[in-house]
Amino acid sequence: MARIDGRNVDQLRPVEIIPNINKFAEGSCLIRCGNTHVLCTASVEDKPPRHVPEGEGWVTAEYSMLPRANRERSKRDIAKLKLNGRSAEIQRLIGRALRSVVDMKKLGPWNITIDCDVLQGDGGTRTASVTGGFVAMMLAFRKMMENGQLAEYPVSGYVAAVSAGIVDDVALLDLCYEEDSAAMVDLNCVMDDQGRLIELQGTGEERPFTLEEQQQLVRLCHKGVVELQKIQKDVLGVEL
Amino acid sequence: MARIDGRNVDQLRPVEIIPNINKFAEGSCLIRCGNTHVLCTASVEDKPPRHVPEGEGWVTAEYSMLPRANRERSKRDIAKLKLNGRSAEIQRLIGRALRSVVDMKKLGPWNITIDCDVLQGDGGTRTASVTGGFVAMMLAFRKMMENGQLAEYPVSGYVAAVSAGIVDDVALLDLCYEEDSAAMVDLNCVMDDQGRLIELQGTGEERPFTLEEQQQLVRLCHKGVVELQKIQKDVLGVEL
Amino acid sequence: MARIDGRNVDQLRPVEIIPNINKFAEGSCLIRCGNTHVLCTASVEDKPPRHVPEGEGWVTAEYSMLPRANRERSKRDIAKLKLNGRSAEIQRLIGRALRSVVDMKKLGPWNITIDCDVLQGDGGTRTASVTGGFVAMMLAFRKMMENGQLAEYPVSGYVAAVSAGIVDDVALLDLCYEEDSAAMVDLNCVMDDQGRLIELQGTGEERPFTLEEQQQLVRLCHKGVVELQKIQKDVLGVEL
Amino acid sequence: MARIDGRNVDQLRPVEIIPNINKFAEGSCLIRCGNTHVLCTASVEDKPPRHVPEGEGWVTAEYSMLPRANRERSKRDIAKLKLNGRSAEIQRLIGRALRSVVDMKKLGPWNITIDCDVLQGDGGTRTASVTGGFVAMMLAFRKMMENGQLAEYPVSGYVAAVSAGIVDDVALLDLCYEEDSAAMVDLNCVMDDQGRLIELQGTGEERPFTLEEQQQLVRLCHKGVVELQKIQKDVLGVEL
Amino acid sequence: MARIDGRNVDQLRPVEIIPNINKFAEGSCLIRCGNTHVLCTASVEDKPPRHVPEGEGWVTAEYSMLPRANRERSKRDIAKLKLNGRSAEIQRLIGRALRSVVDMKKLGPWNITIDCDVLQGDGGTRTASVTGGFVAMMLAFRKMMENGQLAEYPVSGYVAAVSAGIVDDVALLDLCYEEDSAAMVDLNCVMDDQGRLIELQGTGEERPFTLEEQQQLVRLCHKGVVELQKIQKDVLGVEL
Amino acid sequence: MARIDGRNVDQLRPVEIIPNINKFAEGSCLIRCGNTHVLCTASVEDKPPRHVPEGEGWVTAEYSMLPRANRERSKRDIAKLKLNGRSAEIQRLIGRALRSVVDMKKLGPWNITIDCDVLQGDGGTRTASVTGGFVAMMLAFRKMMENGQLAEYPVSGYVAAVSAGIVDDVALLDLCYEEDSAAMVDLNCVMDDQGRLIELQGTGEERPFTLEEQQQLVRLCHKGVVELQKIQKDVLGVEL
């Protein structure tokens, strides 16, 4: 089966991460995965939320799409006075994923907010947000180290994410929008750089999927994550 | 390792499903999984949402906790004017899970709303909601068949859900609240009655997890789902 | 005139109050008045609202119906971003009624929230909420006494409530939904155990009513309240 | 006991109703009861709400206080994104009271909105709103008759309202703010011009009240309502 | 060209400012400019917003129209859960205009809120609000001086506002609603009593306008502002 | 006086307009005015708002800042459930400005939404939004002409906008953030390509300004608008 954009079944779309895209944010990047473009900024503030133990920090994420990120314009959340349910789900995922590798005691009493704003969406915006959000967070930590607010990166490893799915009974890595719309099964993996899972979400809205299919999709994702983390390391130049 | 309530590692909490708990709803049940109690109702209305093709139906779910379902009282959503982000995530999961086995063409132009209201929560409320929500939905379909609104169950199989997690490096089935709070890894499976996955969500907020651990947790869930579906079948008395 | 369910004009529906229905709340009960079922919980927190004098406590109530408590499903408040006007009115009534017998100085600096969630509604939900809410509140006070947070019940008397109405020019006690829908006049009484009024609300939306009719309805309510307070006393086993 | 403003126990505050205060509204008046000033407008629109039977009309009311109507400035509802619970309760009362005397079939397919905006509040704003709202409604009906939209007043009688209360164990008519703040018992009556009750709300937040006290308060209100209806009739010049 | 109400092109509508219209507000007036009636109150509170330097004060404004201020009834903001965009724009203008002449250090740590509620709107409500709001603010300052909270008026000059516009290519002062609806160009000026501009807003939604036209409109406004400030001075009797 | 970035008093910041930045929008550009970056998209839909005469079209604008567009992170509107008042004011300005040159009859029954999302803000975001929004709108019209939905550009002229202000008593063109923060007077002009005004907003929050100063600022803006319109014409290559 030929993919719509000629890729191999286990091939990522072209990925580009442009660091420091925002002049004001402590950390930022623009991540482009094919036609999916997400602007990620990391903001450092000094008030972690109340539930955080004294002296420790917190990382939280917000995700939103610009109204014309997609093929059709959608209304802004504020016009409906409701945070989009899908956005709520995604930003919780991004936050959990990034927190999983941050040592909150080492971070100290800082609140890091990762804003992932989708400028253009062509499938895979949540996984691009995790991958780009990690870079923005690391750049903010670097700025904090330069400012003497941190002694070292309070981070235990690289985090990246990618999706895979089953289209016409074929497992494909990194679905673009057309593939995603036609997918029987869709699965996202957030993984660290030791090949371990941090978050795993699989959905078979069109049909159920077997444990073997699930494993196959996770292996595809693993291949993609390794490549994404190589790009992250090239951009950041940091070993963890 | 002894579990807090003396269960084996692969043992469900006592499960009870009381059908027809609500006099007015087309379908309903109260599901009790240990101290987790969820009231599930299925409401039949004749206006599917606009995005549904003419002549087809839809199934959607809403999930909410009563303010004192938990150890501490939480504010109602309306007091904060915001749907709780966790609720938004969970009700999307329940809806996807139930839709996965419904043939919308066979259902015809009906809108089914599954309301899952947690009266008491002790861990596993989202999976109990899926399991109980399926029963409520089936009972509503039965009522529709009795009313001549449906010719047969527009459903391809049973759906149930359960969680498993890793606590102190031991994989456990069906975490109660104390176990869930201490879990390093938490994974939920929604499965059909052929042992296939419908939804899979795994999170390693405390530590990443290996592919082997992930498989082990899925197998534990599978065991639990088989038992839950036996209870569903006893309550419903229907082969699909 | 025969009543729809065969009761005498001055006869309550069967009433059942199941105490301690919720494992976590400091006080709770499920009250069933015929087919009207209300889950009442009392939550104890240590921050009374700001308008309360230093050292004193407060009692407040919230009232809500589950979406399928009624013959037709209604949208949740959060879906409309508005607290239902009827709920706003009712929860203010419940709060005033319960506060009327609580000595806020004796209560001390505690905030008691009574949540009345209607699981199934067949008329008389506001009065059932007052009657059940009183029991939940008393059980919370008992728990506080056991915990050493209170020396005695800070309560001057029993409180219960019931409605009466005029249907086809006949005065009836404790209207069920069908009767309520057909009533010309509807009147609710909250009373203490000395036969005194705490709250009185009468409405003649179908036709005005005379002072004699009003008195007759109050007398009917008084009869019902005496019976309800007997049930409350049986459940609580406390003389005030 | 001398009243704070020297009135007899059964004496109304000075009442003034200025009709046609608003150039655009179909009906309007400014009602002043002592220092309580309420601007009432009646707006005629051609779309009754959906629940109204085809061909019939509806009357609804909205009530609000200007932010500085009171001794202290209060925030606008929109600043809190919540309709004030007290306002919700009051506007429901006003709407029920006015609807009680309107024949919706005679009214025909018109929607009448009575807006009661309190410019200055010194106690009794809800009853002043009913009394003034009735006048605004009647003036709108007159305008509709002039326009050929109505053949006659679709109204069965005059409606007015007043409060009474027990202060220092003395029953007083028409409480001003200071009296209201000190009242043990507060009771509002909406009555027609045949001395019958339309709405009755009594509250004993400070102490319960006997049936005799309740009757005494209703009689005081009756006296006040007769006087208010005389003023309404002088303003309107209409026999019903 | 004859104006609809017979005025000269450079003639204001009859203006009346009734001070102290509200018994409770520290300062208040009702301003009538023709059929435009705005109730302005100034409320003094002791908590300036957080962004204000320690020891200094602040002046803010809120603007709203009663639902039936206009030819057609409009919904209340709270019914739509959104502050009207036009109101948001106008209240920001009023606040900036009044702040421009207040010395926040002299004012000291007080927060002044100017509420401008349009009882009836016939064009020019924003400029009437500025003119009336200034008077209400000054009266509040006078009260604060009487109370010993202020030593002198912390104000550098009088502020008033008026609009002008081009209708059928003729420049007119102080447009009423009909003129405003037909205007090609509309321009509002807020000016001090030395003929200087504080705010200037011109809009050519029907057609662009030349710099000469803009100057002509500003000169018309200047003439109107001089007359309005004379009325303000007559009401206040204060030289600044 | 040297400007902070070395510009002459009448010199614009470097301006760049990148057209077609968004793959899905009918028209789009990224406009950079110094460090102010605004993403403008124009979306074509077929439902003009209800108030538009049958057969005619409409142009509306929405304006928003990404949370980290500025030196400090600000909360999203949806987190506060309120459209920022400043955004409300600005988007009304953009909409009026663009509508002023569009012939709604020629446009026909299309609704054009211009979304201006500030990726990075360093002063002048509202004027950059007008200038970039015009380009996005024109590109959407071009696409509609290519699609046969329009016969010609329904536009009477170019529209661009710029600010000027008085800093330390010196009039400067195109204020950057630091200059804007220090400005005594700030004035924005929207102009067409015949040197006429479309919108004019001047504010003297720090001090009032004379008619001469106002004229001087308008002349500065005129110079800037001529240069901006040359850039717009280079990008669009269209004579109107």
JSON list of N, CA, C and O in Angstrom, two decimals, chain E residues 11-39:
[
{"chain": "E", "resi": 11, "resn": "GLN", "atom": "N", "xyz": [-25.62, 72.76, 18.02]},
{"chain": "E", "resi": 11, "resn": "GLN", "atom": "CA", "xyz": [-26.39, 72.91, 19.27]},
{"chain": "E", "resi": 11, "resn": "GLN", "atom": "C", "xyz": [-26.50, 71.58, 20.01]},
{"chain": "E", "resi": 11, "resn": "GLN", "atom": "O", "xyz": [-26.85, 70.55, 19.41]},
{"chain": "E", "resi": 12, "resn": "LEU", "atom": "N", "xyz": [-26.21, 71.63, 21.30]},
{"chain": "E", "resi": 12, "resn": "LEU", "atom": "CA", "xyz": [-26.40, 70.44, 22.15]},
{"chain": "E", "resi": 12, "resn": "LEU", "atom": "C", "xyz": [-27.90, 70.17, 22.35]},
{"chain": "E", "resi": 12, "resn": "LEU", "atom": "O", "xyz": [-28.71, 71.08, 22.28]},
{"chain": "E", "resi": 13, "resn": "ARG", "atom": "N", "xyz": [-28.23, 68.94, 22.69]},
{"chain": "E", "resi": 13, "resn": "ARG", "atom": "CA", "xyz": [-29.57, 68.66, 23.20]},
{"chain": "E", "resi": 13, "resn": "ARG", "atom": "C", "xyz": [-29.68, 69.26, 24.60]},
{"chain": "E", "resi": 13, "resn": "ARG", "atom": "O", "xyz": [-28.66, 69.54, 25.25]},
{"chain": "E", "resi": 14, "resn": "PRO", "atom": "N", "xyz": [-30.90, 69.47, 25.10]},
{"chain": "E", "resi": 14, "resn": "PRO", "atom": "CA", "xyz": [-31.04, 69.98, 26.48]},
{"chain": "E", "resi": 14, "resn": "PRO", "atom": "C", "xyz": [-30.33, 69.03, 27.44]},
{"chain": "E", "resi": 14, "resn": "PRO", "atom": "O", "xyz": [-30.52, 67.81, 27.35]},
{"chain": "E", "resi": 15, "resn": "VAL", "atom": "N", "xyz": [-29.54, 69.59, 28.33]},
{"chain": "E", "resi": 15, "resn": "VAL", "atom": "CA", "xyz": [-28.76, 68.78, 29.27]},
{"chain": "E", "resi": 15, "resn": "VAL", "atom": "C", "xyz": [-29.18, 69.12, 30.68]},
{"chain": "E", "resi": 15, "resn": "VAL", "atom": "O", "xyz": [-29.32, 70.29, 31.03]},
{"chain": "E", "resi": 16, "resn": "GLU", "atom": "N", "xyz": [-29.36, 68.08, 31.48]},
{"chain": "E", "resi": 16, "resn": "GLU", "atom": "CA", "xyz": [-29.71, 68.27, 32.87]},
{"chain": "E", "resi": 16, "resn": "GLU", "atom": "C", "xyz": [-28.89, 67.30, 33.70]},
{"chain": "E", "resi": 16, "resn": "GLU", "atom": "O", "xyz": [-28.78, 66.12, 33.35]},
{"chain": "E", "resi": 17, "resn": "ILE", "atom": "N", "xyz": [-28.31, 67.79, 34.76]},
{"chain": "E", "resi": 17, "resn": "ILE", "atom": "CA", "xyz": [-27.54, 66.92, 35.67]},
{"chain": "E", "resi": 17, "resn": "ILE", "atom": "C", "xyz": [-28.14, 67.07, 37.06]},
{"chain": "E", "resi": 17, "resn": "ILE", "atom": "O", "xyz": [-28.08, 68.15, 37.65]},
{"chain": "E", "resi": 18, "resn": "ILE", "atom": "N", "xyz": [-28.75, 65.99, 37.56]},
{"chain": "E", "resi": 18, "resn": "ILE", "atom": "CA", "xyz": [-29.37, 66.02, 38.89]},
{"chain": "E", "resi": 18, "resn": "ILE", "atom": "C", "xyz": [-28.42, 65.33, 39.87]},
{"chain": "E", "resi": 18, "resn": "ILE", "atom": "O", "xyz": [-28.24, 64.11, 39.80]},
{"chain": "E", "resi": 19, "resn": "PRO", "atom": "N", "xyz": [-27.79, 66.11, 40.75]},
{"chain": "E", "resi": 19, "resn": "PRO", "atom": "CA", "xyz": [-26.80, 65.49, 41.65]},
{"chain": "E", "resi": 19, "resn": "PRO", "atom": "C", "xyz": [-27.46, 64.73, 42.78]},
{"chain": "E", "resi": 19, "resn": "PRO", "atom": "O", "xyz": [-28.64, 64.94, 43.08]},
{"chain": "E", "resi": 20, "resn": "ASN", "atom": "N", "xyz": [-26.70, 63.84, 43.42]},
{"chain": "E", "resi": 20, "resn": "ASN", "atom": "CA", "xyz": [-27.12, 63.16, 44.65]},
{"chain": "E", "resi": 20, "resn": "ASN", "atom": "C", "xyz": [-28.42, 62.39, 44.46]},
{"chain": "E", "resi": 20, "resn": "ASN", "atom": "O", "xyz": [-29.28, 62.39, 45.32]},
{"chain": "E", "resi": 21, "resn": "ILE", "atom": "N", "xyz": [-28.55, 61.72, 43.35]},
{"chain": "E", "resi": 21, "resn": "ILE", "atom": "CA", "xyz": [-29.79, 61.02, 43.03]},
{"chain": "E", "resi": 21, "resn": "ILE", "atom": "C", "xyz": [-29.90, 59.72, 43.81]},
{"chain": "E", "resi": 21, "resn": "ILE", "atom": "O", "xyz": [-30.97, 59.16, 43.95]},
{"chain": "E", "resi": 22, "resn": "ASN", "atom": "N", "xyz": [-28.78, 59.25, 44.32]},
{"chain": "E", "resi": 22, "resn": "ASN", "atom": "CA", "xyz": [-28.76, 57.97, 45.03]},
{"chain": "E", "resi": 22, "resn": "ASN", "atom": "C", "xyz": [-28.37, 58.20, 46.48]},
{"chain": "E", "resi": 22, "resn": "ASN", "atom": "O", "xyz": [-27.35, 58.83, 46.77]},
{"chain": "E", "resi": 23, "resn": "LYS", "atom": "N", "xyz": [-29.21, 57.67, 47.36]},
{"chain": "E", "resi": 23, "resn": "LYS", "atom": "CA", "xyz": [-29.05, 57.93, 48.80]},
{"chain": "E", "resi": 23, "resn": "LYS", "atom": "C", "xyz": [-27.80, 57.29, 49.39]},
{"chain": "E", "resi": 23, "resn": "LYS", "atom": "O", "xyz": [-27.30, 57.73, 50.42]},
{"chain": "E", "resi": 24, "resn": "PHE", "atom": "N", "xyz": [-27.34, 56.20, 48.77]},
{"chain": "E", "resi": 24, "resn": "PHE", "atom": "CA", "xyz": [-26.27, 55.43, 49.41]},
{"chain": "E", "resi": 24, "resn": "PHE", "atom": "C", "xyz": [-24.88, 55.71, 48.82]},
{"chain": "E", "resi": 24, "resn": "PHE", "atom": "O", "xyz": [-23.89, 55.63, 49.52]},
{"chain": "E", "resi": 25, "resn": "ALA", "atom": "N", "xyz": [-24.82, 56.01, 47.54]},
{"chain": "E", "resi": 25, "resn": "ALA", "atom": "CA", "xyz": [-23.51, 56.18, 46.90]},
{"chain": "E", "resi": 25, "resn": "ALA", "atom": "C", "xyz": [-22.82, 57.42, 47.44]},
{"chain": "E", "resi": 25, "resn": "ALA", "atom": "O", "xyz": [-23.47, 58.42, 47.74]},
{"chain": "E", "resi": 26, "resn": "GLU", "atom": "N", "xyz": [-21.49, 57.37, 47.52]},
{"chain": "E", "resi": 26, "resn": "GLU", "atom": "CA", "xyz": [-20.74, 58.52, 48.00]},
{"chain": "E", "resi": 26, "resn": "GLU", "atom": "C", "xyz": [-20.93, 59.71, 47.05]},
{"chain": "E", "resi": 26, "resn": "GLU", "atom": "O", "xyz": [-20.94, 60.87, 47.49]},
{"chain": "E", "resi": 27, "resn": "GLY", "atom": "N", "xyz": [-21.05, 59.42, 45.76]},
{"chain": "E", "resi": 27, "resn": "GLY", "atom": "CA", "xyz": [-21.35, 60.47, 44.79]},
{"chain": "E", "resi": 27, "resn": "GLY", "atom": "C", "xyz": [-22.29, 59.91, 43.75]},
{"chain": "E", "resi": 27, "resn": "GLY", "atom": "O", "xyz": [-22.23, 58.72, 43.44]},
{"chain": "E", "resi": 28, "resn": "SER", "atom": "N", "xyz": [-23.17, 60.74, 43.22]},
{"chain": "E", "resi": 28, "resn": "SER", "atom": "CA", "xyz": [-24.09, 60.22, 42.19]},
{"chain": "E", "resi": 28, "resn": "SER", "atom": "C", "xyz": [-24.73, 61.36, 41.45]},
{"chain": "E", "resi": 28, "resn": "SER", "atom": "O", "xyz": [-24.82, 62.49, 41.95]},
{"chain": "E", "resi": 29, "resn": "CYS", "atom": "N", "xyz": [-25.17, 61.08, 40.24]},
{"chain": "E", "resi": 29, "resn": "CYS", "atom": "CA", "xyz": [-26.03, 62.02, 39.52]},
{"chain": "E", "resi": 29, "resn": "CYS", "atom": "C", "xyz": [-26.82, 61.26, 38.46]},
{"chain": "E", "resi": 29, "resn": "CYS", "atom": "O", "xyz": [-26.45, 60.15, 38.07]},
{"chain": "E", "resi": 30, "resn": "LEU", "atom": "N", "xyz": [-27.89, 61.87, 38.04]},
{"chain": "E", "resi": 30, "resn": "LEU", "atom": "CA", "xyz": [-28.60, 61.42, 36.84]},
{"chain": "E", "resi": 30, "resn": "LEU", "atom": "C", "xyz": [-28.33, 62.48, 35.79]},
{"chain": "E", "resi": 30, "resn": "LEU", "atom": "O", "xyz": [-28.62, 63.66, 36.01]},
{"chain": "E", "resi": 31, "resn": "ILE", "atom": "N", "xyz": [-27.77, 62.06, 34.67]},
{"chain": "E", "resi": 31, "resn": "ILE", "atom": "CA", "xyz": [-27.55, 63.01, 33.59]},
{"chain": "E", "resi": 31, "resn": "ILE", "atom": "C", "xyz": [-28.52, 62.71, 32.46]},
{"chain": "E", "resi": 31, "resn": "ILE", "atom": "O", "xyz": [-28.68, 61.55, 32.06]},
{"chain": "E", "resi": 32, "resn": "ARG", "atom": "N", "xyz": [-29.21, 63.77, 32.01]},
{"chain": "E", "resi": 32, "resn": "ARG", "atom": "CA", "xyz": [-30.11, 63.64, 30.87]},
{"chain": "E", "resi": 32, "resn": "ARG", "atom": "C", "xyz": [-29.61, 64.52, 29.74]},
{"chain": "E", "resi": 32, "resn": "ARG", "atom": "O", "xyz": [-29.50, 65.74, 29.91]},
{"chain": "E", "resi": 33, "resn": "CYS", "atom": "N", "xyz": [-29.27, 63.91, 28.62]},
{"chain": "E", "resi": 33, "resn": "CYS", "atom": "CA", "xyz": [-28.93, 64.66, 27.40]},
{"chain": "E", "resi": 33, "resn": "CYS", "atom": "C", "xyz": [-30.03, 64.31, 26.41]},
{"chain": "E", "resi": 33, "resn": "CYS", "atom": "O", "xyz": [-29.98, 63.24, 25.80]},
{"chain": "E", "resi": 34, "resn": "GLY", "atom": "N", "xyz": [-30.99, 65.19, 26.28]},
{"chain": "E", "resi": 34, "resn": "GLY", "atom": "CA", "xyz": [-32.16, 64.84, 25.49]},
{"chain": "E", "resi": 34, "resn": "GLY", "atom": "C", "xyz": [-32.80, 63.59, 26.08]},
{"chain": "E", "resi": 34, "resn": "GLY", "atom": "O", "xyz": [-33.05, 63.53, 27.29]},
{"chain": "E", "resi": 35, "resn": "ASN", "atom": "N", "xyz": [-33.06, 62.60, 25.27]},
{"chain": "E", "resi": 35, "resn": "ASN", "atom": "CA", "xyz": [-33.69, 61.37, 25.75]},
{"chain": "E", "resi": 35, "resn": "ASN", "atom": "C", "xyz": [-32.70, 60.32, 26.22]},
{"chain": "E", "resi": 35, "resn": "ASN", "atom": "O", "xyz": [-33.09, 59.19, 26.49]},
{"chain": "E", "resi": 36, "resn": "THR", "atom": "N", "xyz": [-31.45, 60.68, 26.28]},
{"chain": "E", "resi": 36, "resn": "THR", "atom": "CA", "xyz": [-30.45, 59.78, 26.86]},
{"chain": "E", "resi": 36, "resn": "THR", "atom": "C", "xyz": [-30.33, 60.06, 28.35]},
{"chain": "E", "resi": 36, "resn": "THR", "atom": "O", "xyz": [-30.00, 61.18, 28.73]},
{"chain": "E", "resi": 37, "resn": "HIS", "atom": "N", "xyz": [-30.61, 59.03, 29.15]},
{"chain": "E", "resi": 37, "resn": "HIS", "atom": "CA", "xyz": [-30.59, 59.19, 30.61]},
{"chain": "E", "resi": 37, "resn": "HIS", "atom": "C", "xyz": [-29.62, 58.18, 31.20]},
{"chain": "E", "resi": 37, "resn": "HIS", "atom": "O", "xyz": [-29.79, 56.97, 31.02]},
{"chain": "E", "resi": 38, "resn": "VAL", "atom": "N", "xyz": [-28.61, 58.66, 31.92]},
{"chain": "E", "resi": 38, "resn": "VAL", "atom": "CA", "xyz": [-27.63, 57.76, 32.52]},
{"chain": "E", "resi": 38, "resn": "VAL", "atom": "C", "xyz": [-27.53, 58.04, 34.01]},
{"chain": "E", "resi": 38, "resn": "VAL", "atom": "O", "xyz": [-27.37, 59.19, 34.43]},
{"chain": "E", "resi": 39, "resn": "LEU", "atom": "N", "xyz": [-27.64, 56.97, 34.78]},
{"chain": "E", "resi": 39, "resn": "LEU", "atom": "CA", "xyz": [-27.49, 57.07, 36.23]},
{"chain": "E", "resi": 39, "resn": "LEU", "atom": "C", "xyz": [-26.03, 56.77, 36.57]},
{"chain": "E", "resi": 39, "resn": "LEU", "atom": "O", "xyz": [-25.53, 55.68, 36.26]}
]
